mmCIF file of C-alpha atoms in Angstrom:
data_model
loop_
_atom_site.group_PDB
_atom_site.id
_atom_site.type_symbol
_atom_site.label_atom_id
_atom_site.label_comp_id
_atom_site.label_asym_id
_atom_site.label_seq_id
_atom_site.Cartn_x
_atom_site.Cartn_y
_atom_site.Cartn_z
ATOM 1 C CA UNK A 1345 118.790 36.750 133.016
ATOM 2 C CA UNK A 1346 117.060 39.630 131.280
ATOM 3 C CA UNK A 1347 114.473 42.366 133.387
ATOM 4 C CA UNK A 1348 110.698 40.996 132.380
ATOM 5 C CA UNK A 1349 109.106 43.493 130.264
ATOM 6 C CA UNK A 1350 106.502 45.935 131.322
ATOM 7 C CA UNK A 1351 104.949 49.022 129.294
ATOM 8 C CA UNK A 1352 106.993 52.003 130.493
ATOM 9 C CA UNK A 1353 103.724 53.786 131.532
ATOM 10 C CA UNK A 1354 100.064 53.534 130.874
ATOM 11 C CA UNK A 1355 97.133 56.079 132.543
ATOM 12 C CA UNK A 1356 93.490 56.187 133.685
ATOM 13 C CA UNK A 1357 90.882 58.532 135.164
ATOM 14 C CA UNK A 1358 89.677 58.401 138.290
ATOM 15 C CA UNK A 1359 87.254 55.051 138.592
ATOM 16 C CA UNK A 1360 88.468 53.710 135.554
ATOM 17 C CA UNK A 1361 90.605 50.034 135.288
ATOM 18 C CA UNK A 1362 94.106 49.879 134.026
ATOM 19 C CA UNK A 1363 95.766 46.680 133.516
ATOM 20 C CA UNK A 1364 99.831 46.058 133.412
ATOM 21 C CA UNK A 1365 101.428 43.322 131.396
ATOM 22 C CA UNK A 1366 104.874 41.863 132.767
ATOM 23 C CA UNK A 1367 106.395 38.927 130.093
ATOM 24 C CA UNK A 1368 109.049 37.246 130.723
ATOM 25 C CA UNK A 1369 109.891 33.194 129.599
ATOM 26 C CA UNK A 1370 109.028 29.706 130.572
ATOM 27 C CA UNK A 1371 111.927 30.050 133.047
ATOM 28 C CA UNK A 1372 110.392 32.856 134.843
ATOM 29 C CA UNK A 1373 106.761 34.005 134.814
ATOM 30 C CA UNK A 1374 105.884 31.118 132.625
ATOM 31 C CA UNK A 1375 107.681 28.360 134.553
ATOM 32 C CA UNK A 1376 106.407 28.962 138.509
ATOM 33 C CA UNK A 1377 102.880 30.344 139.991
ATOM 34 C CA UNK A 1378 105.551 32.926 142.123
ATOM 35 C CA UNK A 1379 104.754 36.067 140.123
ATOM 36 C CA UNK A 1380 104.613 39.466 142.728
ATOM 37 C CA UNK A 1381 104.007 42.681 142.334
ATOM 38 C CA UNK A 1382 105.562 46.157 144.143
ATOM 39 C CA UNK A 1383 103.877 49.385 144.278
ATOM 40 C CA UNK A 1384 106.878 52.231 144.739
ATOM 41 C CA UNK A 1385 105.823 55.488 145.368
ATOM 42 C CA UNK A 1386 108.412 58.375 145.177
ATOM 43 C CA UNK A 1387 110.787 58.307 147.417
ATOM 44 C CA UNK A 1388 109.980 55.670 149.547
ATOM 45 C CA UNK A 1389 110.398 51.723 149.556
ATOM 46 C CA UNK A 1390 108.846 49.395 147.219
ATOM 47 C CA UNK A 1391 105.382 48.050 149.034
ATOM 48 C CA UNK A 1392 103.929 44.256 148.397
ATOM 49 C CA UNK A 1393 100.799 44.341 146.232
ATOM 50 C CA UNK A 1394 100.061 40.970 145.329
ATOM 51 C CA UNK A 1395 102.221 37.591 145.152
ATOM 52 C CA UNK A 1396 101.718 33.991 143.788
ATOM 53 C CA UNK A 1397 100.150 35.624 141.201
ATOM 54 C CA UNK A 1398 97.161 36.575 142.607
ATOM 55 C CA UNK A 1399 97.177 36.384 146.271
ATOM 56 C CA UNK A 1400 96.852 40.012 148.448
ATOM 57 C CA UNK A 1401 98.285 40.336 151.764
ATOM 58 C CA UNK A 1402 96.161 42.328 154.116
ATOM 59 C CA UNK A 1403 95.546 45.589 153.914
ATOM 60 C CA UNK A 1404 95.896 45.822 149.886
ATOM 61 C CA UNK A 1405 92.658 46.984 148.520
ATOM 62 C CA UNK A 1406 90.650 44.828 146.945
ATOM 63 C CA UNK A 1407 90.378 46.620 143.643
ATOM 64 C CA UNK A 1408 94.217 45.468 142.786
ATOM 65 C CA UNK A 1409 94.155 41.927 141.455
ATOM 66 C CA UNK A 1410 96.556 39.692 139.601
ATOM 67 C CA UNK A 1411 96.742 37.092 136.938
ATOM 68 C CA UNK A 1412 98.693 34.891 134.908
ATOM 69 C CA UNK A 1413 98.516 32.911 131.033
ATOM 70 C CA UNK A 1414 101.557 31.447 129.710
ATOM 71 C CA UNK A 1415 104.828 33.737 130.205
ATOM 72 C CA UNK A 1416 102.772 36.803 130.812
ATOM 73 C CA UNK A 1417 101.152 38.124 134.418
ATOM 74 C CA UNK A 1418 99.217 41.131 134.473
ATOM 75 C CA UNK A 1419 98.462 43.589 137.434
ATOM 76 C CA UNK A 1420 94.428 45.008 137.207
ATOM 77 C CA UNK A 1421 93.853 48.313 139.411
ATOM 78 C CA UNK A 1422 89.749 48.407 139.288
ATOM 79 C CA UNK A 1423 87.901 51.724 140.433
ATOM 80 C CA UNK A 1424 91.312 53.424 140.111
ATOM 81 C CA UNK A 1425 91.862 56.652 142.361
ATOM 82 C CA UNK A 1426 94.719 59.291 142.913
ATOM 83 C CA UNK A 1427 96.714 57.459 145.492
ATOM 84 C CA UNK A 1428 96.914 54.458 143.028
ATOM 85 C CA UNK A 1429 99.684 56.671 140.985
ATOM 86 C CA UNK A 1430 102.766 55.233 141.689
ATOM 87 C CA UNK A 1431 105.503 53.118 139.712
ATOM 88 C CA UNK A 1432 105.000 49.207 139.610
ATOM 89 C CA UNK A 1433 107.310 46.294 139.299
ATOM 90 C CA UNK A 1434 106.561 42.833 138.645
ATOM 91 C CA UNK A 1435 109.102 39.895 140.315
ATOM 92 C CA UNK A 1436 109.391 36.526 139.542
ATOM 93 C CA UNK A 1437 111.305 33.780 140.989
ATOM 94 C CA UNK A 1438 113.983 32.452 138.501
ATOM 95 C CA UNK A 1439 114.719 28.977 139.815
ATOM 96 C CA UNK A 1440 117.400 28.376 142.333
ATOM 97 C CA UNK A 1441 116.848 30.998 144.846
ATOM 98 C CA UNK A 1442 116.928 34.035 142.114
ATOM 99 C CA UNK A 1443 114.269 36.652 141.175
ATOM 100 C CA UNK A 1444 113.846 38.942 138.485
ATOM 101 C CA UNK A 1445 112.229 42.138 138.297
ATOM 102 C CA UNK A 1446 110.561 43.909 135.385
ATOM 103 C CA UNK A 1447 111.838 47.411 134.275
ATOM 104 C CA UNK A 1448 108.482 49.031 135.987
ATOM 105 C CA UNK A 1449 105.494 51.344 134.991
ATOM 106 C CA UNK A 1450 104.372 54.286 135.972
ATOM 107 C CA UNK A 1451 100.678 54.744 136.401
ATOM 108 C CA UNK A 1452 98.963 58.007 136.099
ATOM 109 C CA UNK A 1453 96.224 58.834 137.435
ATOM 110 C CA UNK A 1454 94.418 61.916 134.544
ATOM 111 C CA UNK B 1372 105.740 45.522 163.159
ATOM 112 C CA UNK B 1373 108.342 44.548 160.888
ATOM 113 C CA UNK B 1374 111.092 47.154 160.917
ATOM 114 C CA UNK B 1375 114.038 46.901 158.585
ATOM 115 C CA UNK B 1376 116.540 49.540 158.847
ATOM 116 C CA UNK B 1377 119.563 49.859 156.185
ATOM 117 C CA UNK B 1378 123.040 51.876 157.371
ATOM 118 C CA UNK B 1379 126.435 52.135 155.893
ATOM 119 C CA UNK B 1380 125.617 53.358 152.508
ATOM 120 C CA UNK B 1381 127.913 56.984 151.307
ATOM 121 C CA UNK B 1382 130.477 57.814 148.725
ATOM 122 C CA UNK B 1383 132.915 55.734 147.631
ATOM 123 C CA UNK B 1384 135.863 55.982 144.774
ATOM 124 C CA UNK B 1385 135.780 53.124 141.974
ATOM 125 C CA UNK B 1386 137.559 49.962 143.236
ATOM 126 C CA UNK B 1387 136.523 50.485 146.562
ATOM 127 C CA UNK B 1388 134.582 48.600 149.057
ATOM 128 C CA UNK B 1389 131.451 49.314 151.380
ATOM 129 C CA UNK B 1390 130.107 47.535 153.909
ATOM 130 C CA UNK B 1391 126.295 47.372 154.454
ATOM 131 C CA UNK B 1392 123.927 46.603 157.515
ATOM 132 C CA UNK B 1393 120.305 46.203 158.006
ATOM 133 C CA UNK B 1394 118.979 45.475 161.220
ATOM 134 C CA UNK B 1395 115.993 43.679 161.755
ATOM 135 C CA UNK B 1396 113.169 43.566 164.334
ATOM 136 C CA UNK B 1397 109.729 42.638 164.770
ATOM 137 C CA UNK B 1398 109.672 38.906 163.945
ATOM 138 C CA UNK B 1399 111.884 35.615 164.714
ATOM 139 C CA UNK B 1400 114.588 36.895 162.187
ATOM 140 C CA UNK B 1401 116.708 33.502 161.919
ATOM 141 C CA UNK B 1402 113.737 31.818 160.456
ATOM 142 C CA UNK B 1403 113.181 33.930 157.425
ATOM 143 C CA UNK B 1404 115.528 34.069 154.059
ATOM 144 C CA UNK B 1405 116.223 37.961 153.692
ATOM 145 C CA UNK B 1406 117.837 39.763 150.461
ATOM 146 C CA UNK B 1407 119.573 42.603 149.333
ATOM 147 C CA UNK B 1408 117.484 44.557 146.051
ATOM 148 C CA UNK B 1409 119.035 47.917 144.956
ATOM 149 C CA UNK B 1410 117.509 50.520 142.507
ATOM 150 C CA UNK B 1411 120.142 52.869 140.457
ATOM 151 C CA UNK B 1412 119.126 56.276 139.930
ATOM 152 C CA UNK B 1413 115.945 56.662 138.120
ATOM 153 C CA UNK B 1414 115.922 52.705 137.325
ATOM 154 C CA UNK B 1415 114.180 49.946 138.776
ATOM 155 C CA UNK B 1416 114.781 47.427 141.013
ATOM 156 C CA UNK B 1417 117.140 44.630 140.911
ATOM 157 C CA UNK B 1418 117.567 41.866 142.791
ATOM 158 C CA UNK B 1419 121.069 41.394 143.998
ATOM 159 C CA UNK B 1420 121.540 38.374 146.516
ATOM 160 C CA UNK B 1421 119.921 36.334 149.543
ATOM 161 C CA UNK B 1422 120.191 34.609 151.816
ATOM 162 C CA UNK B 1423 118.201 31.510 153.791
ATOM 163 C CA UNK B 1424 117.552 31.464 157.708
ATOM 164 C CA UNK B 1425 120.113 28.327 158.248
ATOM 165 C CA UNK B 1426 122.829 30.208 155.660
ATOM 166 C CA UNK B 1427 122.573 29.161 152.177
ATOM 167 C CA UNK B 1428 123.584 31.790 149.446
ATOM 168 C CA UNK B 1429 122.578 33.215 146.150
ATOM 169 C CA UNK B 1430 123.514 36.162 143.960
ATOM 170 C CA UNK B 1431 122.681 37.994 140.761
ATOM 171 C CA UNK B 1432 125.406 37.354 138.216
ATOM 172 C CA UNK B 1433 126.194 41.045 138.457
ATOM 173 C CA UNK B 1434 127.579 41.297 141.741
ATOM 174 C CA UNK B 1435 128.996 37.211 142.062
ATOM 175 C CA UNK B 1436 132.324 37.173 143.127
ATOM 176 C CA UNK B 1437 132.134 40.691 144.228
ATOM 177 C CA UNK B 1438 129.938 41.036 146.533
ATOM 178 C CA UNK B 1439 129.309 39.055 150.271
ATOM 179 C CA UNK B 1440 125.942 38.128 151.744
ATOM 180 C CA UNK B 1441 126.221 37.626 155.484
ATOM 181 C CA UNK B 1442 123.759 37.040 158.727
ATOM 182 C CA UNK B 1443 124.372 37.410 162.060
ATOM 183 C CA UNK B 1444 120.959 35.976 163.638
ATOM 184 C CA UNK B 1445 122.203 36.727 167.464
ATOM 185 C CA UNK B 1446 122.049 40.292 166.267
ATOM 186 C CA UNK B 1447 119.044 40.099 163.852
ATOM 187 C CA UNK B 1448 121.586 42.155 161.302
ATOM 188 C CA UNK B 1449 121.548 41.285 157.812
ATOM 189 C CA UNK B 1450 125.286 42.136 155.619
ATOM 190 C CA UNK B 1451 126.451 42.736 152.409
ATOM 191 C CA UNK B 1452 130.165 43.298 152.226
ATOM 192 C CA UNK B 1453 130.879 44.851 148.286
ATOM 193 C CA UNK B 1454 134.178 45.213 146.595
ATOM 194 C CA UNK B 1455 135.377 46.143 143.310
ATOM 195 C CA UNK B 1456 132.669 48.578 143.336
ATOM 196 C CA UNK B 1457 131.831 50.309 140.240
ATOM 197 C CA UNK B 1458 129.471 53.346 138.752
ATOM 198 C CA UNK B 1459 127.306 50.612 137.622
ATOM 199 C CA UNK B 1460 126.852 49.590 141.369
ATOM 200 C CA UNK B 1461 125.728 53.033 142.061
ATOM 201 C CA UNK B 1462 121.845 52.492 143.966
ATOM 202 C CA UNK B 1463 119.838 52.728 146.980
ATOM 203 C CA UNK B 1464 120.075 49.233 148.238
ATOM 204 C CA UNK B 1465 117.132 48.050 150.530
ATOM 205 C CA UNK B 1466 116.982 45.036 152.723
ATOM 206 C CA UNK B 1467 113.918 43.261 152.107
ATOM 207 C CA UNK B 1468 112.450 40.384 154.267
ATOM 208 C CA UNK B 1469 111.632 36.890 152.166
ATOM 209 C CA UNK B 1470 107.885 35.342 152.526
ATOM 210 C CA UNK B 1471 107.601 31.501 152.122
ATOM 211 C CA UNK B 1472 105.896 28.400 152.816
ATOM 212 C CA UNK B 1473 106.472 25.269 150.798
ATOM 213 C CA UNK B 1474 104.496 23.693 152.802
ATOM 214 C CA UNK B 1475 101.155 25.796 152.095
ATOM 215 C CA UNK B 1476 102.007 26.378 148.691
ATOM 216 C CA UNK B 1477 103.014 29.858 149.211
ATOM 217 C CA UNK B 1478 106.207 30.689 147.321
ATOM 218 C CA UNK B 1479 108.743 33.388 147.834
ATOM 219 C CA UNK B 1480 108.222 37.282 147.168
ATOM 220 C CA UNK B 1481 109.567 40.041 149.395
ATOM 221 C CA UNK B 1482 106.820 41.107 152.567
ATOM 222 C CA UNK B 1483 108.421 43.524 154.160
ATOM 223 C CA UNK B 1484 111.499 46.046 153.150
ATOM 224 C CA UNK B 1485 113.511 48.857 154.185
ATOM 225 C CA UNK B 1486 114.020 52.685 153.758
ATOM 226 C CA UNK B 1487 117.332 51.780 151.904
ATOM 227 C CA UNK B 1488 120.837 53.114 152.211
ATOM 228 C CA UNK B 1489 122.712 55.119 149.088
ATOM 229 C CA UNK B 1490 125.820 54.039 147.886
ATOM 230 C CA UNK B 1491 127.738 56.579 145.553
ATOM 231 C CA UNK B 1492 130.655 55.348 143.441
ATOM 232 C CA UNK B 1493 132.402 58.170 142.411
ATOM 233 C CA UNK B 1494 136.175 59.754 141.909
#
């Protein structure tokens, strides 16, 4: 199974709202409601953000929000601020116990 | 708290064969799937294998018949034995702790992780 596909990087200033595409099939993304998302700063371990689609465990800011349409989910930051700069991978489960990750993006914060 | 800690990661020559651990504390380990995920060098992450609470076993087509996912839930200590390893198999490899609930709907994502454990393959 192929990585889903995510912009390599995309940027925002401070307060503004940057949105990340991750596409992937109907046997992925397009095929189950169990689309997650990681936030990875440098250095350290991946961190849940949001999963089945666009649920947020506590403690995630409100201002990160998910959706879905079709065989594309999309990560929004709103109000974005300097400790939102981090790389971000999408995950979806692939049927049968198996998950795929996009190839992540790195958001920068101008 | 959650705490997942990787160990047995280091160097290791092509063809060779590494044993990892993670050991687990902070919740009822034997009743949660848990799964290996490893990021190569400046790449992203991967999913590599898992494995449910009462033993059942999946992997990645890149590491199947290569690599073994094991549990020992007396110990709360998650495995994965690799051999045949290879520069492609190069990564930090974190342990990361499986979230699900059929019954509320909830489906499966990854709650909780590790610091992660290098492994070099190298001559």
């Amino acid at each position: 199974q192929s990585a889903l596909t995510q912009p390599r990087s995309v940027s925002g200033s401070p307060g503004q709202s940057v949105s990340i595409a991750c596409t992937g099939t109907g046997s992925d993304v397009g095929g189950y409601k169990f689309v997650s998302w990681y936030q990875q700063h440098p250095g350290k371990a991946p961190q849940l953000m949001i999963y089945d689609v666009s649920k947020r465990p506590s403690g995630v800011p409100d201002r990160f929000s998910g959706s879905k349409s079709a065989n594309t989910a999309s990560l929004t930051i709103s109000g974005l601020q300097a400790e939102d700069e981090a790389d971000y991978y999408c995950c979806s489960y692939g049927g049968i116990n198996t998950f795929i990750f996009g190839g992540g993006t790195k958001v920068t914060v101008l | 708290e959650v705490h997942l800690l990787e160990s047995g990661g280091g160097l290791v020559q092509p063809g060779g064969s590494l044993r990892l651990s993670c050991a687990a504390s902070g919740f009822n380990f034997g009743s949660y799937a848990m799964s290996w995920v490893r990021q190569a060098p400046g790449k992203g992450l991967e999913w590599v294998s898992a494995i449910s609470g009462y033993g059942l076993i999946f992997y990645a087509d890149s590491v199947r018949g290569r690599f073994t996912i094991s549990r020992d839930n007396s110990r709360n200590t998650l495995y994965l034995q690799m051999n045949s390893l290879s520069d492609e198999d190069m990564a930090v490899y974190y342990c990361a702790k499986v979230s699900e609930d059929a019954s509320a709907g909830m489906g499966p994502h990854f709650d909780y992780w590790g610091q992660g454990t290098l492994v070099n393959v190298s001559s």
